[in-house]
Amino acid sequence: MSDRKSKSVQSVNNRQIVIIDDHPLFRDAMKGALASVLVNATVREASSLDDGIKILDDDRDCDLVLLDLKMPGVQGLSGLAYLRAQFPSVPV
């Protein structure tokens, strides 16, 4: 493997990812899928938007948020809009 590709794979593998979803089976499935592709990634889970916001407040180094758009207590795309406004540098 070339040095360039090796560095690219290494940087992708060391990602910080947050899954925000109210369904534990879906969170487990997503975490398993990510772990099989991104071996050294840190994947954190939140069962509510509020819990996800706490994680992001505590750790601003998050590289990606995977967000359920239909969670209890969140109307429409308001959760997405809030995350984009509060954490503009984090892809959702």
PDB file of C-alpha atoms in Angstrom:
ATOM      1  CA  MET A   1       0.000   0.000   0.000  1.00  0.00           C
ATOM      2  CA  SER A   2       1.369   3.436  -0.853  1.00  0.00           C
ATOM      3  CA  ASP A   3       2.270   5.866   1.936  1.00  0.00           C
ATOM      4  CA  ARG A   4      -0.459   8.236   0.768  1.00  0.00           C
ATOM      5  CA  LYS A   5      -3.160   5.565   0.878  1.00  0.00           C
ATOM      6  CA  SER A   6      -1.843   4.239   4.203  1.00  0.00           C
ATOM      7  CA  LYS A   7      -2.104   7.707   5.786  1.00  0.00           C
ATOM      8  CA  SER A   8      -5.584   8.145   4.337  1.00  0.00           C
ATOM      9  CA  VAL A   9      -6.794   4.838   5.786  1.00  0.00           C
ATOM     10  CA  GLN A  10      -5.194   5.651   9.133  1.00  0.00           C
ATOM     11  CA  SER A  11      -6.866   9.070   9.335  1.00  0.00           C
ATOM     12  CA  VAL A  12     -10.261   7.583   8.443  1.00  0.00           C
ATOM     13  CA  ASN A  13      -9.874   4.816  11.025  1.00  0.00           C
ATOM     14  CA  ASN A  14      -9.179   7.215  13.907  1.00  0.00           C
ATOM     15  CA  ARG A  15     -12.499   9.035  13.647  1.00  0.00           C
ATOM     16  CA  GLN A  16     -14.855  10.034  16.449  1.00  0.00           C
ATOM     17  CA  ILE A  17     -18.455   9.205  15.514  1.00  0.00           C
ATOM     18  CA  VAL A  18     -21.673   9.751  17.474  1.00  0.00           C
ATOM     19  CA  ILE A  19     -24.842   7.782  16.716  1.00  0.00           C
ATOM     20  CA  ILE A  20     -28.026   9.470  17.965  1.00  0.00           C
ATOM     21  CA  ASP A  21     -30.997   7.128  17.694  1.00  0.00           C
ATOM     22  CA  ASP A  22     -33.744   6.029  20.070  1.00  0.00           C
ATOM     23  CA  HIS A  23     -33.723   2.416  18.820  1.00  0.00           C
ATOM     24  CA  PRO A  24     -31.009   0.319  20.534  1.00  0.00           C
ATOM     25  CA  LEU A  25     -31.029  -2.361  17.822  1.00  0.00           C
ATOM     26  CA  PHE A  26     -30.384   0.233  15.139  1.00  0.00           C
ATOM     27  CA  ARG A  27     -27.581   1.806  17.198  1.00  0.00           C
ATOM     28  CA  ASP A  28     -26.004  -1.634  17.675  1.00  0.00           C
ATOM     29  CA  ALA A  29     -26.258  -2.415  13.960  1.00  0.00           C
ATOM     30  CA  MET A  30     -24.717   0.925  12.973  1.00  0.00           C
ATOM     31  CA  LYS A  31     -21.950   0.549  15.534  1.00  0.00           C
ATOM     32  CA  GLY A  32     -21.164  -2.952  14.262  1.00  0.00           C
ATOM     33  CA  ALA A  33     -21.117  -1.826  10.639  1.00  0.00           C
ATOM     34  CA  LEU A  34     -18.827   1.091  11.442  1.00  0.00           C
ATOM     35  CA  ALA A  35     -16.512  -1.112  13.527  1.00  0.00           C
ATOM     36  CA  SER A  36     -16.097  -3.535  10.634  1.00  0.00           C
ATOM     37  CA  VAL A  37     -15.029  -0.751   8.278  1.00  0.00           C
ATOM     38  CA  LEU A  38     -13.329   1.750  10.591  1.00  0.00           C
ATOM     39  CA  VAL A  39     -11.289  -0.475  12.877  1.00  0.00           C
ATOM     40  CA  ASN A  40      -9.910   2.211  15.206  1.00  0.00           C
ATOM     41  CA  ALA A  41     -12.859   4.600  15.156  1.00  0.00           C
ATOM     42  CA  THR A  42     -14.438   5.600  18.435  1.00  0.00           C
ATOM     43  CA  VAL A  43     -18.211   5.260  18.200  1.00  0.00           C
ATOM     44  CA  ARG A  44     -20.344   6.748  20.949  1.00  0.00           C
ATOM     45  CA  GLU A  45     -24.088   6.265  21.283  1.00  0.00           C
ATOM     46  CA  ALA A  46     -26.951   8.441  22.482  1.00  0.00           C
ATOM     47  CA  SER A  47     -30.567   7.366  22.825  1.00  0.00           C
ATOM     48  CA  SER A  48     -31.934  10.905  22.636  1.00  0.00           C
ATOM     49  CA  LEU A  49     -31.079  14.231  21.062  1.00  0.00           C
ATOM     50  CA  ASP A  50     -30.360  15.680  24.513  1.00  0.00           C
ATOM     51  CA  ASP A  51     -27.887  12.877  25.281  1.00  0.00           C
ATOM     52  CA  GLY A  52     -26.224  13.399  21.906  1.00  0.00           C
ATOM     53  CA  ILE A  53     -25.873  17.119  22.580  1.00  0.00           C
ATOM     54  CA  LYS A  54     -24.208  16.338  25.932  1.00  0.00           C
ATOM     55  CA  ILE A  55     -21.688  14.092  24.177  1.00  0.00           C
ATOM     56  CA  LEU A  56     -20.934  16.792  21.606  1.00  0.00           C
ATOM     57  CA  ASP A  57     -20.649  19.469  24.312  1.00  0.00           C
ATOM     58  CA  ASP A  58     -18.151  17.291  26.203  1.00  0.00           C
ATOM     59  CA  ASP A  59     -16.123  16.293  23.134  1.00  0.00           C
ATOM     60  CA  ARG A  60     -15.834  18.899  20.398  1.00  0.00           C
ATOM     61  CA  ASP A  61     -13.519  16.622  18.377  1.00  0.00           C
ATOM     62  CA  CYS A  62     -16.389  14.654  16.861  1.00  0.00           C
ATOM     63  CA  ASP A  63     -15.919  13.913  13.157  1.00  0.00           C
ATOM     64  CA  LEU A  64     -19.432  12.739  12.276  1.00  0.00           C
ATOM     65  CA  VAL A  65     -22.934  12.482  13.739  1.00  0.00           C
ATOM     66  CA  LEU A  66     -25.419   9.895  12.483  1.00  0.00           C
ATOM     67  CA  LEU A  67     -28.838  11.226  13.478  1.00  0.00           C
ATOM     68  CA  ASP A  68     -32.255   9.579  13.499  1.00  0.00           C
ATOM     69  CA  LEU A  69     -34.616  12.176  12.027  1.00  0.00           C
ATOM     70  CA  LYS A  70     -37.735  10.648  13.600  1.00  0.00           C
ATOM     71  CA  MET A  71     -37.196  10.492  17.337  1.00  0.00           C
ATOM     72  CA  PRO A  72     -39.710  11.051  20.124  1.00  0.00           C
ATOM     73  CA  GLY A  73     -39.680  14.610  21.416  1.00  0.00           C
ATOM     74  CA  VAL A  74     -38.108  16.038  18.269  1.00  0.00           C
ATOM     75  CA  GLN A  75     -40.370  17.666  15.705  1.00  0.00           C
ATOM     76  CA  GLY A  76     -39.436  17.294  12.059  1.00  0.00           C
ATOM     77  CA  LEU A  77     -35.965  18.484  11.216  1.00  0.00           C
ATOM     78  CA  SER A  78     -35.634  20.673  14.321  1.00  0.00           C
ATOM     79  CA  GLY A  79     -33.023  18.332  15.836  1.00  0.00           C
ATOM     80  CA  LEU A  80     -30.913  18.503  12.704  1.00  0.00           C
ATOM     81  CA  ALA A  81     -31.271  22.291  12.547  1.00  0.00           C
ATOM     82  CA  TYR A  82     -30.219  22.597  16.188  1.00  0.00           C
ATOM     83  CA  LEU A  83     -27.135  20.406  15.735  1.00  0.00           C
ATOM     84  CA  ARG A  84     -26.103  22.326  12.613  1.00  0.00           C
ATOM     85  CA  ALA A  85     -26.485  25.652  14.445  1.00  0.00           C
ATOM     86  CA  GLN A  86     -24.668  24.581  17.628  1.00  0.00           C
ATOM     87  CA  PHE A  87     -21.959  22.424  16.021  1.00  0.00           C
ATOM     88  CA  PRO A  88     -21.454  23.868  12.514  1.00  0.00           C
ATOM     89  CA  SER A  89     -18.118  22.126  11.921  1.00  0.00           C
ATOM     90  CA  VAL A  90     -19.493  18.624  12.581  1.00  0.00           C
ATOM     91  CA  PRO A  91     -21.005  16.796   9.591  1.00  0.00           C
ATOM     92  CA  VAL A  92     -24.459  15.381  10.357  1.00  0.00           C
TER      93      VAL A  92
END
